[in-house]
Short mmCIF file of C-alpha atoms and ligand atoms in Angstrom, two decimals:
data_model
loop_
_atom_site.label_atom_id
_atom_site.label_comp_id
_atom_site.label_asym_id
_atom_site.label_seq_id
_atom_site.Cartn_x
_atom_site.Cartn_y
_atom_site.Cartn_z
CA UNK T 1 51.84 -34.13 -66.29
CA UNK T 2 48.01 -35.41 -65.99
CA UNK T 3 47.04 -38.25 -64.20
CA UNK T 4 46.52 -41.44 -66.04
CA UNK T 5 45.98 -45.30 -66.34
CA UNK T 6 47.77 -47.52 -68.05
CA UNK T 7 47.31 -51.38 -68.37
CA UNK T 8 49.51 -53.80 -69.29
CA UNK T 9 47.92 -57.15 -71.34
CA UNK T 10 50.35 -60.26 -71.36
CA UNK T 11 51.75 -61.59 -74.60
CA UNK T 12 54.54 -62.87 -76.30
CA UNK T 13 55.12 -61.62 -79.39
CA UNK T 14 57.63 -63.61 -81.82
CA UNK T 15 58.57 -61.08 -84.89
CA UNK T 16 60.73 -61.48 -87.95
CA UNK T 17 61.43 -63.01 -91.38
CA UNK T 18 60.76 -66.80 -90.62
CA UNK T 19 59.61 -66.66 -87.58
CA UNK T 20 56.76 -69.05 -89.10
CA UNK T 21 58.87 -71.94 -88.28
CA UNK T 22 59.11 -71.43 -84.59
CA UNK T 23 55.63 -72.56 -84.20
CA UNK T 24 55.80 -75.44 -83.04
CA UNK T 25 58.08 -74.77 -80.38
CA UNK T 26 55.43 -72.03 -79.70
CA UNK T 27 52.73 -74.59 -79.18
CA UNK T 28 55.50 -76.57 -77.10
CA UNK T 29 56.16 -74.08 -74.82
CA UNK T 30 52.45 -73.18 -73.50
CA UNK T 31 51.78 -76.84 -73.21
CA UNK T 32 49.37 -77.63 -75.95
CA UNK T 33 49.05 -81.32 -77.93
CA UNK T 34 45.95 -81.24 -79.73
CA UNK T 35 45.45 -77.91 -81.76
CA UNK T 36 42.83 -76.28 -83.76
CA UNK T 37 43.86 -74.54 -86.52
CA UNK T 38 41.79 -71.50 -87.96
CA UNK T 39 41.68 -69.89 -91.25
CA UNK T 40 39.18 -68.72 -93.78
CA UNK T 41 38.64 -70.84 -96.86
CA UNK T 42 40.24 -68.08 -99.34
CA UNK T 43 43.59 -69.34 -96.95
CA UNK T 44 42.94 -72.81 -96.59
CA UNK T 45 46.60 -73.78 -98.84
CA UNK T 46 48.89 -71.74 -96.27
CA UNK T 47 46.92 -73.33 -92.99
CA UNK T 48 47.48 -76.80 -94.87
CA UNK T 49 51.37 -76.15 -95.20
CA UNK T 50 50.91 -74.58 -91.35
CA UNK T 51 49.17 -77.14 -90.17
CA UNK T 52 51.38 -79.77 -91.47
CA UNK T 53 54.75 -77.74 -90.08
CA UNK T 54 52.99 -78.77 -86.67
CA UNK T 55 52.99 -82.87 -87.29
CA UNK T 56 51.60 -84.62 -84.62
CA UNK T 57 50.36 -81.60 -82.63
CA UNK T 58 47.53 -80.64 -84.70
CA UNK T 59 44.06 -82.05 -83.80
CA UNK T 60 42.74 -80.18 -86.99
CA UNK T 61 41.89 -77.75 -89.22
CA UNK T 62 38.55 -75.29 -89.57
CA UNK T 63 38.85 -73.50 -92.36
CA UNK T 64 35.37 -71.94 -92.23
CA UNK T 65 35.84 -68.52 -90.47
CA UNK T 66 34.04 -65.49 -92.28
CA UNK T 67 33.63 -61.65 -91.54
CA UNK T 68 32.38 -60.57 -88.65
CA UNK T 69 31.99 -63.99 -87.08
CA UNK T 70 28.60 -65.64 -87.39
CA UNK T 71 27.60 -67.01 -84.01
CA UNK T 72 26.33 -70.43 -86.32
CA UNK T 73 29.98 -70.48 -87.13
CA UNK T 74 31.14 -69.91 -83.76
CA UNK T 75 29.28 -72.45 -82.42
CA UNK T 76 30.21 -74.78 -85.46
CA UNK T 77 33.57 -74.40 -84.13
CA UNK T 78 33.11 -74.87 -80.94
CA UNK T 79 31.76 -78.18 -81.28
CA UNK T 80 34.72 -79.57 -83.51
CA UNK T 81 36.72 -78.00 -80.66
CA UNK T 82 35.37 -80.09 -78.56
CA UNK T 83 34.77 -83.29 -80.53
CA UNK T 84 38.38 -83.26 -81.41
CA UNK T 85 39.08 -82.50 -77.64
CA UNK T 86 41.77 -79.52 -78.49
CA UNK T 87 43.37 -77.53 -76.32
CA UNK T 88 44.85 -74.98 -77.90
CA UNK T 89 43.86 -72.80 -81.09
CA UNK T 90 46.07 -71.23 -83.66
CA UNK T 91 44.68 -68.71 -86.00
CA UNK T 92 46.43 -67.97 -89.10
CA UNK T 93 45.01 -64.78 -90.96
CA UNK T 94 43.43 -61.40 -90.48
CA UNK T 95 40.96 -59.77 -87.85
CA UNK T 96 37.85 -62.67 -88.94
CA UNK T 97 39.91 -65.54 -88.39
CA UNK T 98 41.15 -64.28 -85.30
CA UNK T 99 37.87 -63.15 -84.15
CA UNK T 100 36.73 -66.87 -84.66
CA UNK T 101 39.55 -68.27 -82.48
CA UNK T 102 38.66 -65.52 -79.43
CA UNK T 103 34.60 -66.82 -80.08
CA UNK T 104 35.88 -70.19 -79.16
CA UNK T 105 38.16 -69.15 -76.69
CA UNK T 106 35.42 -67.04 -74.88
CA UNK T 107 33.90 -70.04 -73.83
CA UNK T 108 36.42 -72.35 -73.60
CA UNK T 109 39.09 -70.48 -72.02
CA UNK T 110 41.45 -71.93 -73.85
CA UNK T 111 44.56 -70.63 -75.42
CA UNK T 112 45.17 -68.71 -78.65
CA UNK T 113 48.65 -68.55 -80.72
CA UNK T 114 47.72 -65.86 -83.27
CA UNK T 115 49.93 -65.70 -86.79
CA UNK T 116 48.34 -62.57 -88.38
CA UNK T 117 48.49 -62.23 -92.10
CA UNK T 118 46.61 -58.59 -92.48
CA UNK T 119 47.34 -55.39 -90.27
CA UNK T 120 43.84 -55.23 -88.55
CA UNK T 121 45.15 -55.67 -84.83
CA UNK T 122 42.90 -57.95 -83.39
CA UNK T 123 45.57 -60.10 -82.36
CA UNK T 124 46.36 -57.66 -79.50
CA UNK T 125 43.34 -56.91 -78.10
CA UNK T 126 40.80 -58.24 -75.17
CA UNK T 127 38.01 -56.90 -78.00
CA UNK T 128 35.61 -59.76 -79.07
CA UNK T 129 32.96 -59.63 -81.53
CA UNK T 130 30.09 -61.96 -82.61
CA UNK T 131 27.10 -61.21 -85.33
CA UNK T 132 24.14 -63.01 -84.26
CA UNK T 133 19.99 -61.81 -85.95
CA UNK T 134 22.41 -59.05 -88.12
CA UNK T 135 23.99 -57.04 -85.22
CA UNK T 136 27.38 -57.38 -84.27
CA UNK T 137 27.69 -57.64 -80.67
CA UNK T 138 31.28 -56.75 -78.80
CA UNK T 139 32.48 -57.11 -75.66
CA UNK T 140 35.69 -57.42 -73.90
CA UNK T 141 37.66 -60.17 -72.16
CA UNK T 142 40.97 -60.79 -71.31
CA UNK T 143 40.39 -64.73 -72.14
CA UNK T 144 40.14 -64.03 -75.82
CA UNK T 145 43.47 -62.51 -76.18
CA UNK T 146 46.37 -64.49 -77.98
CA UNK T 147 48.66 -65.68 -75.49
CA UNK T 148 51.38 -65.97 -78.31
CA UNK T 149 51.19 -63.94 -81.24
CA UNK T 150 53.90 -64.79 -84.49
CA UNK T 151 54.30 -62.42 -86.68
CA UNK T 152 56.19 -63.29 -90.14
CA UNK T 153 56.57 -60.85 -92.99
CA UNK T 154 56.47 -63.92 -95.47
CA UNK T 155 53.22 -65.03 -94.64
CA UNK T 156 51.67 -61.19 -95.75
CA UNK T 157 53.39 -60.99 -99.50
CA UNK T 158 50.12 -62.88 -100.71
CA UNK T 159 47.88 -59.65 -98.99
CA UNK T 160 46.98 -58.04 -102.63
CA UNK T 161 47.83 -54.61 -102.88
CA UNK T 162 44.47 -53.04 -102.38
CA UNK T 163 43.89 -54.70 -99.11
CA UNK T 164 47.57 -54.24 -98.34
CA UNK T 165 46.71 -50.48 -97.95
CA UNK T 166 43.22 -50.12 -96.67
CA UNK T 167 44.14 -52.99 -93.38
CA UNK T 168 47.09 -50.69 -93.22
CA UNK T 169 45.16 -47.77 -93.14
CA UNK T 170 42.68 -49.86 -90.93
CA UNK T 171 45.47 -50.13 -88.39
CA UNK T 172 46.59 -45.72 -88.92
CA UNK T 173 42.88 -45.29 -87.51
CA UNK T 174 43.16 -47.52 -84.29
CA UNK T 175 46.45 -45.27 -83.68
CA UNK T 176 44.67 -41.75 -84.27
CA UNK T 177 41.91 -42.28 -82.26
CA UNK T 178 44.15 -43.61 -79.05
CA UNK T 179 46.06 -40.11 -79.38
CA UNK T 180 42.80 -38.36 -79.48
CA UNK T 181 40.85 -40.75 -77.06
CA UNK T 182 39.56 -39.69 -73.27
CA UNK T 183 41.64 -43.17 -72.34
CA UNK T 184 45.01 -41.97 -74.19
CA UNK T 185 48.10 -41.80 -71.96
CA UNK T 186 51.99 -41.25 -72.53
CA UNK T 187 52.66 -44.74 -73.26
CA UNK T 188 49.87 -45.58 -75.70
CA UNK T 189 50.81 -42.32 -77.37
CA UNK T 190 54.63 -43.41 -77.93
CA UNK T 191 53.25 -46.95 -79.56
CA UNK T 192 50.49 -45.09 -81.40
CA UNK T 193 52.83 -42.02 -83.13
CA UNK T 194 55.72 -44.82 -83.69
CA UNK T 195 52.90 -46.92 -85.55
CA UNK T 196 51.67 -44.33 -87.52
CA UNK T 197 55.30 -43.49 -88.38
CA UNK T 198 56.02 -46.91 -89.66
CA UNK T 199 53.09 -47.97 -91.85
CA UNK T 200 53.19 -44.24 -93.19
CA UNK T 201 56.82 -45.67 -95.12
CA UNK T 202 56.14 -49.51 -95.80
CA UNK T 203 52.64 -48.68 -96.78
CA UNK T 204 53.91 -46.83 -100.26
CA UNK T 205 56.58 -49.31 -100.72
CA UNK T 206 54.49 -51.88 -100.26
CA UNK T 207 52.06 -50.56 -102.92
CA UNK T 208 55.33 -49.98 -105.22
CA UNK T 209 56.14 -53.49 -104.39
CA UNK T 210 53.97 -56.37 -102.93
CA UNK T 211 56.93 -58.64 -102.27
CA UNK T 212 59.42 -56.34 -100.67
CA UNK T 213 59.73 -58.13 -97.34
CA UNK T 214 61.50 -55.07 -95.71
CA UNK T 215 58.62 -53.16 -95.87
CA UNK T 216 56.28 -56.23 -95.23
CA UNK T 217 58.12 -56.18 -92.21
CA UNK T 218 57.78 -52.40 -91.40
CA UNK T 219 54.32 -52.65 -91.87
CA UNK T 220 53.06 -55.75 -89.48
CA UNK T 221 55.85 -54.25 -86.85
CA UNK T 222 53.31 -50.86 -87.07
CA UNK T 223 50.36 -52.64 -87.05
CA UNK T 224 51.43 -54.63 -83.76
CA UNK T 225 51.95 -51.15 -82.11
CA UNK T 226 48.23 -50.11 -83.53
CA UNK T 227 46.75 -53.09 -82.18
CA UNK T 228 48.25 -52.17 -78.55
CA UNK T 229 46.89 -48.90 -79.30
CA UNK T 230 43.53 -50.01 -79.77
CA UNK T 231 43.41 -52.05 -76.67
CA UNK T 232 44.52 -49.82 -74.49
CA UNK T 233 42.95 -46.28 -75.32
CA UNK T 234 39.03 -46.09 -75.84
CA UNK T 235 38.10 -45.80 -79.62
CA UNK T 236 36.00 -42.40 -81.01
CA UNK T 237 34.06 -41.21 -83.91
CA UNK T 238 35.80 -42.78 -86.18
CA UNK T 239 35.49 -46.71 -85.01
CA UNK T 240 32.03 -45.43 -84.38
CA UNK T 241 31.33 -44.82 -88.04
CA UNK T 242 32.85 -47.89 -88.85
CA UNK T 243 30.90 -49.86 -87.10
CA UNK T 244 27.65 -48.54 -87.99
CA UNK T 245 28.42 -48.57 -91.83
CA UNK T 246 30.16 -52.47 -91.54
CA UNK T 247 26.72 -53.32 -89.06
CA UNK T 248 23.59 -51.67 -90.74
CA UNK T 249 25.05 -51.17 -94.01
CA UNK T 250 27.27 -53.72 -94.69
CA UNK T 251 29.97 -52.04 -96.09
CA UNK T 252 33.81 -53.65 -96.36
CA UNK T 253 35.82 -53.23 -92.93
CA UNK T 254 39.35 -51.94 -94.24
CA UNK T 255 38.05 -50.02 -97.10
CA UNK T 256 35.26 -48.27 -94.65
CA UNK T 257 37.77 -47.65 -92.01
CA UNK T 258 40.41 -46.00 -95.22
CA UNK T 259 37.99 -43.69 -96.79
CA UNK T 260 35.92 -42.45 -93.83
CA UNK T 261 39.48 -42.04 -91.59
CA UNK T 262 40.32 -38.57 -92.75
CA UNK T 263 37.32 -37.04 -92.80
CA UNK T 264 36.89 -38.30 -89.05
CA UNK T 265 40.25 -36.79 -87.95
CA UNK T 266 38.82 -33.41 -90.15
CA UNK T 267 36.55 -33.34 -87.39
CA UNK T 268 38.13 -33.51 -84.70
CA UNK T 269 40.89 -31.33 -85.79
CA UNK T 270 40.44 -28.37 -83.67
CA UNK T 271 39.18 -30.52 -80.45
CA UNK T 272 42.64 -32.66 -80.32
CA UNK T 273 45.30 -30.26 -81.87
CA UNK T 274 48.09 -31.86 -79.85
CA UNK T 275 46.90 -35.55 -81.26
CA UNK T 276 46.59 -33.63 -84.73
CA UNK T 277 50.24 -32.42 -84.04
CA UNK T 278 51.24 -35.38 -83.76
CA UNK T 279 50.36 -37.57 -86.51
CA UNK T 280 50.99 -34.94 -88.69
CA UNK T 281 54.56 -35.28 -87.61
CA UNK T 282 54.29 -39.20 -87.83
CA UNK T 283 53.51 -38.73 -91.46
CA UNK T 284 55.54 -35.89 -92.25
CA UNK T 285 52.07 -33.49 -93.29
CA UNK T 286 51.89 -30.15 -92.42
CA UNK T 287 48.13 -30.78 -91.37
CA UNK T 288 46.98 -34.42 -90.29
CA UNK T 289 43.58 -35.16 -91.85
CA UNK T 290 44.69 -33.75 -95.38
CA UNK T 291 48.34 -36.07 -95.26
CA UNK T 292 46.38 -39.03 -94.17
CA UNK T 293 44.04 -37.76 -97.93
CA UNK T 294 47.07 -37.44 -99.65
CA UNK T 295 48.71 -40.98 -98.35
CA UNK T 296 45.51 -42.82 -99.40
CA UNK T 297 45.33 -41.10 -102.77
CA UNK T 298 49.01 -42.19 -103.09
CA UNK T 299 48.07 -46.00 -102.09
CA UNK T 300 45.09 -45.68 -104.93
CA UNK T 301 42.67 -46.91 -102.48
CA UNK T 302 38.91 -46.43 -103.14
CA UNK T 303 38.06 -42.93 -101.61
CA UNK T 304 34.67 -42.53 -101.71
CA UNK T 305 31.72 -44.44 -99.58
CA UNK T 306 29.79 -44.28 -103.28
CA UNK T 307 32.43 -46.87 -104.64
CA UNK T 308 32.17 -49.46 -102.06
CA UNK T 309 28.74 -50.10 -102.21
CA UNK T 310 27.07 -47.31 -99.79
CA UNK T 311 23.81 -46.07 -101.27
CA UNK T 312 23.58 -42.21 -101.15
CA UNK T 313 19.80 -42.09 -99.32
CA UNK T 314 21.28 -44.21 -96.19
CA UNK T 315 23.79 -41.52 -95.41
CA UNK T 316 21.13 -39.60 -92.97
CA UNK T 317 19.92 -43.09 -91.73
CA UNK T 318 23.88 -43.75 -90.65
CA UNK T 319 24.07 -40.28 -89.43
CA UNK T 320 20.99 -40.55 -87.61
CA UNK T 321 22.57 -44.38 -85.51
CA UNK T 322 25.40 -42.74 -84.93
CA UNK T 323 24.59 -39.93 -83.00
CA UNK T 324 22.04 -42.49 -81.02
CA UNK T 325 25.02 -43.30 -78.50
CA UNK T 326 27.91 -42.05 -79.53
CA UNK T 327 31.57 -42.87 -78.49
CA UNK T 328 33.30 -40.33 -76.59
CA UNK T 329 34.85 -37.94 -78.42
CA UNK T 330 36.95 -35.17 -78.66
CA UNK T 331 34.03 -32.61 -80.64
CA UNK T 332 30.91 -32.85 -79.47
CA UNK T 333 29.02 -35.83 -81.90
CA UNK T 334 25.94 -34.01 -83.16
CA UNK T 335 23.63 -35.23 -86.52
CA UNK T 336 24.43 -32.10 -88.83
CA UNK T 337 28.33 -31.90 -89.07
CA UNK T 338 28.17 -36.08 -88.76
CA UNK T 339 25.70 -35.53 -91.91
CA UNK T 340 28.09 -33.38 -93.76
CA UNK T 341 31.38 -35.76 -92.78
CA UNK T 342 29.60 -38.64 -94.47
CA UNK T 343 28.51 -36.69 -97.29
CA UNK T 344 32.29 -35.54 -97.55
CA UNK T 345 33.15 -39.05 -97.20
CA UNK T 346 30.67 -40.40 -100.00
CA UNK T 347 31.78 -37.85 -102.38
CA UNK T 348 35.18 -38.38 -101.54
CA UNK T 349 36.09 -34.99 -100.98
CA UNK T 350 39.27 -33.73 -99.80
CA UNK T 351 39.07 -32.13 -96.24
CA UNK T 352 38.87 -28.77 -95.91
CA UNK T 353 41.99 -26.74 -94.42
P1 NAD R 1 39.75 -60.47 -92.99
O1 NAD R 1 40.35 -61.22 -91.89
O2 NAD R 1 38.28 -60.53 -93.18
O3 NAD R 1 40.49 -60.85 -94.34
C1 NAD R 1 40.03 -60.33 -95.58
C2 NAD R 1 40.32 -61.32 -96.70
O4 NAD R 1 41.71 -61.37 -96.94
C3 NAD R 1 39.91 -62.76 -96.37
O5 NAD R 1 39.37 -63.34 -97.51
C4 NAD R 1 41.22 -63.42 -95.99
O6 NAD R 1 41.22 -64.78 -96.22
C5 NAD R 1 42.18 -62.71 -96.90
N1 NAD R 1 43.57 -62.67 -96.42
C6 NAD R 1 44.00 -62.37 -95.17
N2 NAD R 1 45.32 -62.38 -95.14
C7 NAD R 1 45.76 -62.71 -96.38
C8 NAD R 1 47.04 -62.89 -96.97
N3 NAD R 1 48.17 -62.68 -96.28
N4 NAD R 1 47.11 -63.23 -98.26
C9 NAD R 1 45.98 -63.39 -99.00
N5 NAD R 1 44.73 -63.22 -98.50
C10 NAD R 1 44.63 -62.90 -97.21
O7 NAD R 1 40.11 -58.91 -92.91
P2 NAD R 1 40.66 -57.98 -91.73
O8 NAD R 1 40.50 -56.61 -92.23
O9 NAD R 1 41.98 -58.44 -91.26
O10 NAD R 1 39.65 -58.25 -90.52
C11 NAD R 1 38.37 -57.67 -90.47
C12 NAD R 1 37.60 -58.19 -89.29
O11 NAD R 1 38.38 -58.11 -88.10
C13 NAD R 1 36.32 -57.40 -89.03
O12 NAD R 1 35.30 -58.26 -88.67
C14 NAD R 1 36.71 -56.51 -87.84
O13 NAD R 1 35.59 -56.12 -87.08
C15 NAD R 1 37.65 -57.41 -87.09
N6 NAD R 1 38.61 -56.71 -86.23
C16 NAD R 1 38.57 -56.97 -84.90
C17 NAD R 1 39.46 -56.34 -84.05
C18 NAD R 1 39.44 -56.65 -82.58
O14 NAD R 1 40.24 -56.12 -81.83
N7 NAD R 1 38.57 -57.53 -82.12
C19 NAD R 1 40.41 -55.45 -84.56
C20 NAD R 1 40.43 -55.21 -85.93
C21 NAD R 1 39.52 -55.86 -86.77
#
């Protein structure tokens, strides 16, 4: 077997169908009496009924927290942190509302009890990110990451289809790229196949069915493994993308990370044919990047970069930043084939077998 590293974050994760109500023993147990709690104002009814399950404890509620976290609304936030004098914060949402809570915790140092509602991952990670002049700036630190993280089926039956599968998908692509990254190792791998495996079944169910709490639950139990996938292997091409079409171009985060996912993994293909191997397997495919195609097309996600806003004469503009300083990856990043994966993913073609 190769040699490899491994690290191990801290975090306690509390998991299941009303699990919501343990909170406040939650907030009990690490010590806390005065918390903020986060959300974004789309949420503000379920951090109200939250926030009032927690009596006495709360401090009180921001309900400000947008994509991609402004640093005006991180430092917004920091000073009703302080003016209220909390010392805890609980986040109740998806990967911006967390993000928030870890821009306040980076420079408080305080804690963070996360209650995800989407399958983005953040809530697992050391990964921080704040947008300040229009670039996104992300770093890591082991401060920011939820010391307590609740995870409760109920709270994601209100995630509307659509998102439902592109944050799922969202959460496939952390997975992939740990069994493909120069950082993967044996454990990480286990986590990331076993999360692929799981989202690949609640993920149609869940577009069948919005309310089916089984597969609510199958779902946030795979994106938990994703998220420890994505903090502990180094992301590749594909988060690279991402990034540059959510930064310079300002495209949707889930949807961006759904359509341009299998035509990243296309690829890579023959560079990581055991990762390949592997989440084909996980999704029961005979080739990866065309049953992660097929599985989207299923969902009825958008497929194509021309449907979520992504003008056609910025694709060699995004090719061009990406290949600036690439990720590492498993095939070597270079401007034409990057040129003719966008194009793919614009068009929404299927990948080629
Ligand atoms: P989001 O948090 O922006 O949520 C999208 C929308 O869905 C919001 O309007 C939100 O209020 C709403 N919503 C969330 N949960 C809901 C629910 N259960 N019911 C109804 N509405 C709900 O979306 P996201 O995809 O979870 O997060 C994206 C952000 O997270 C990006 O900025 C991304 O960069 C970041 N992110 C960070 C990490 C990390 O490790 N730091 C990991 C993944 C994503």
């Amino acid at each position: 077997m190769r040699s490899f590293e491994y690290n191990g974050f801290p975090s306690r994760v509390i998991f299941g169908l009303g699990s919501i109500a343990r909170l406040p023993a939650e907030v009990e147990l690490i010590g806390a009496k005065r918390a903020l709690v986060l959300s974004t104002p789309e949420q503000a009814d379920t951090v109200g009924r939250v926030a009032a399950s927690l009596g006495a404890r709360v401090a009180g509620v921001f309900d400000k927290a947008v994509t991609h976290v402004p640093v005006e609304i991180a430092q917004e936030a920091r000073r009703v942190a302080s003016d209220l004098d909390a010392d805890c914060f609980i986040t109740v949402g998806g990967g911006s509302t967390t993000g928030l809570g870890k821009a306040i915790a980076l420079t408080s140092s305080l804690p963070i009890l996360a209650v995800p509602t989407t399958y983005a991952g953040s809530e697992m990670t050391t990964i921080y990110g704040i947008t300040a002049d229009g670039a996104k700036k992300t770093g890591r630190d082991v401060r920011v990451l939820p010391k307590t993280v609740v995870y409760d089926p109920q709270l994601t039956v209100s995630l509307p289809r659509t998102l439902s599968a592109t944050s799922g998908m969202n959460a496939i692509a952390h997975s992939v790229e740990a069994l493909y990254s120069h950082e993967g190792n044996p454990i990480i791998s286990l986590m990331a196949e076993e999360g692929i495996r799981a989202l690949a079944v609640a993920l149609p169910q869940i577009a069948a069915d919005p309310i089916d709490l089984e597969a609510r639950g199958g779902a946030l139990y795979g994106a938990w493994l994703c998220g420890v996938a994505l903090n502990g292997a180094g992301m590749a091409l594909h988060h690279k993308l991402c990034h540059v079409l959510g930064g310079s171009f300002d495209l949707p985060h889930a949807e961006t990370h759904s359509i341009v996912l299998p035509h990243a993994m296309r690829y890579n293909r023959d560079a990581a044919p055991e990762a390949m191997r592997r989440i084909a397997a996980a999704i029961g495919a005979e080739d990866a990047s065309q049953g992660i195609y097929d599985l989207e097309a299923r969902l009825g996600v958008p497929m194509r970069l021309a449907d979520i806003g992504m003008k056609k004469t910025d694709l060699e503009e995004a090719a061009r930043i990406a290949t600036e300083r690439p990720y590492a990856n498993p095939r070597k990043v270079e401007y034409e084939p990057l040129l003719a994966l966008l194009r793919d993913a614009y068009d929404g073609r299927r990948p080629s077998s």
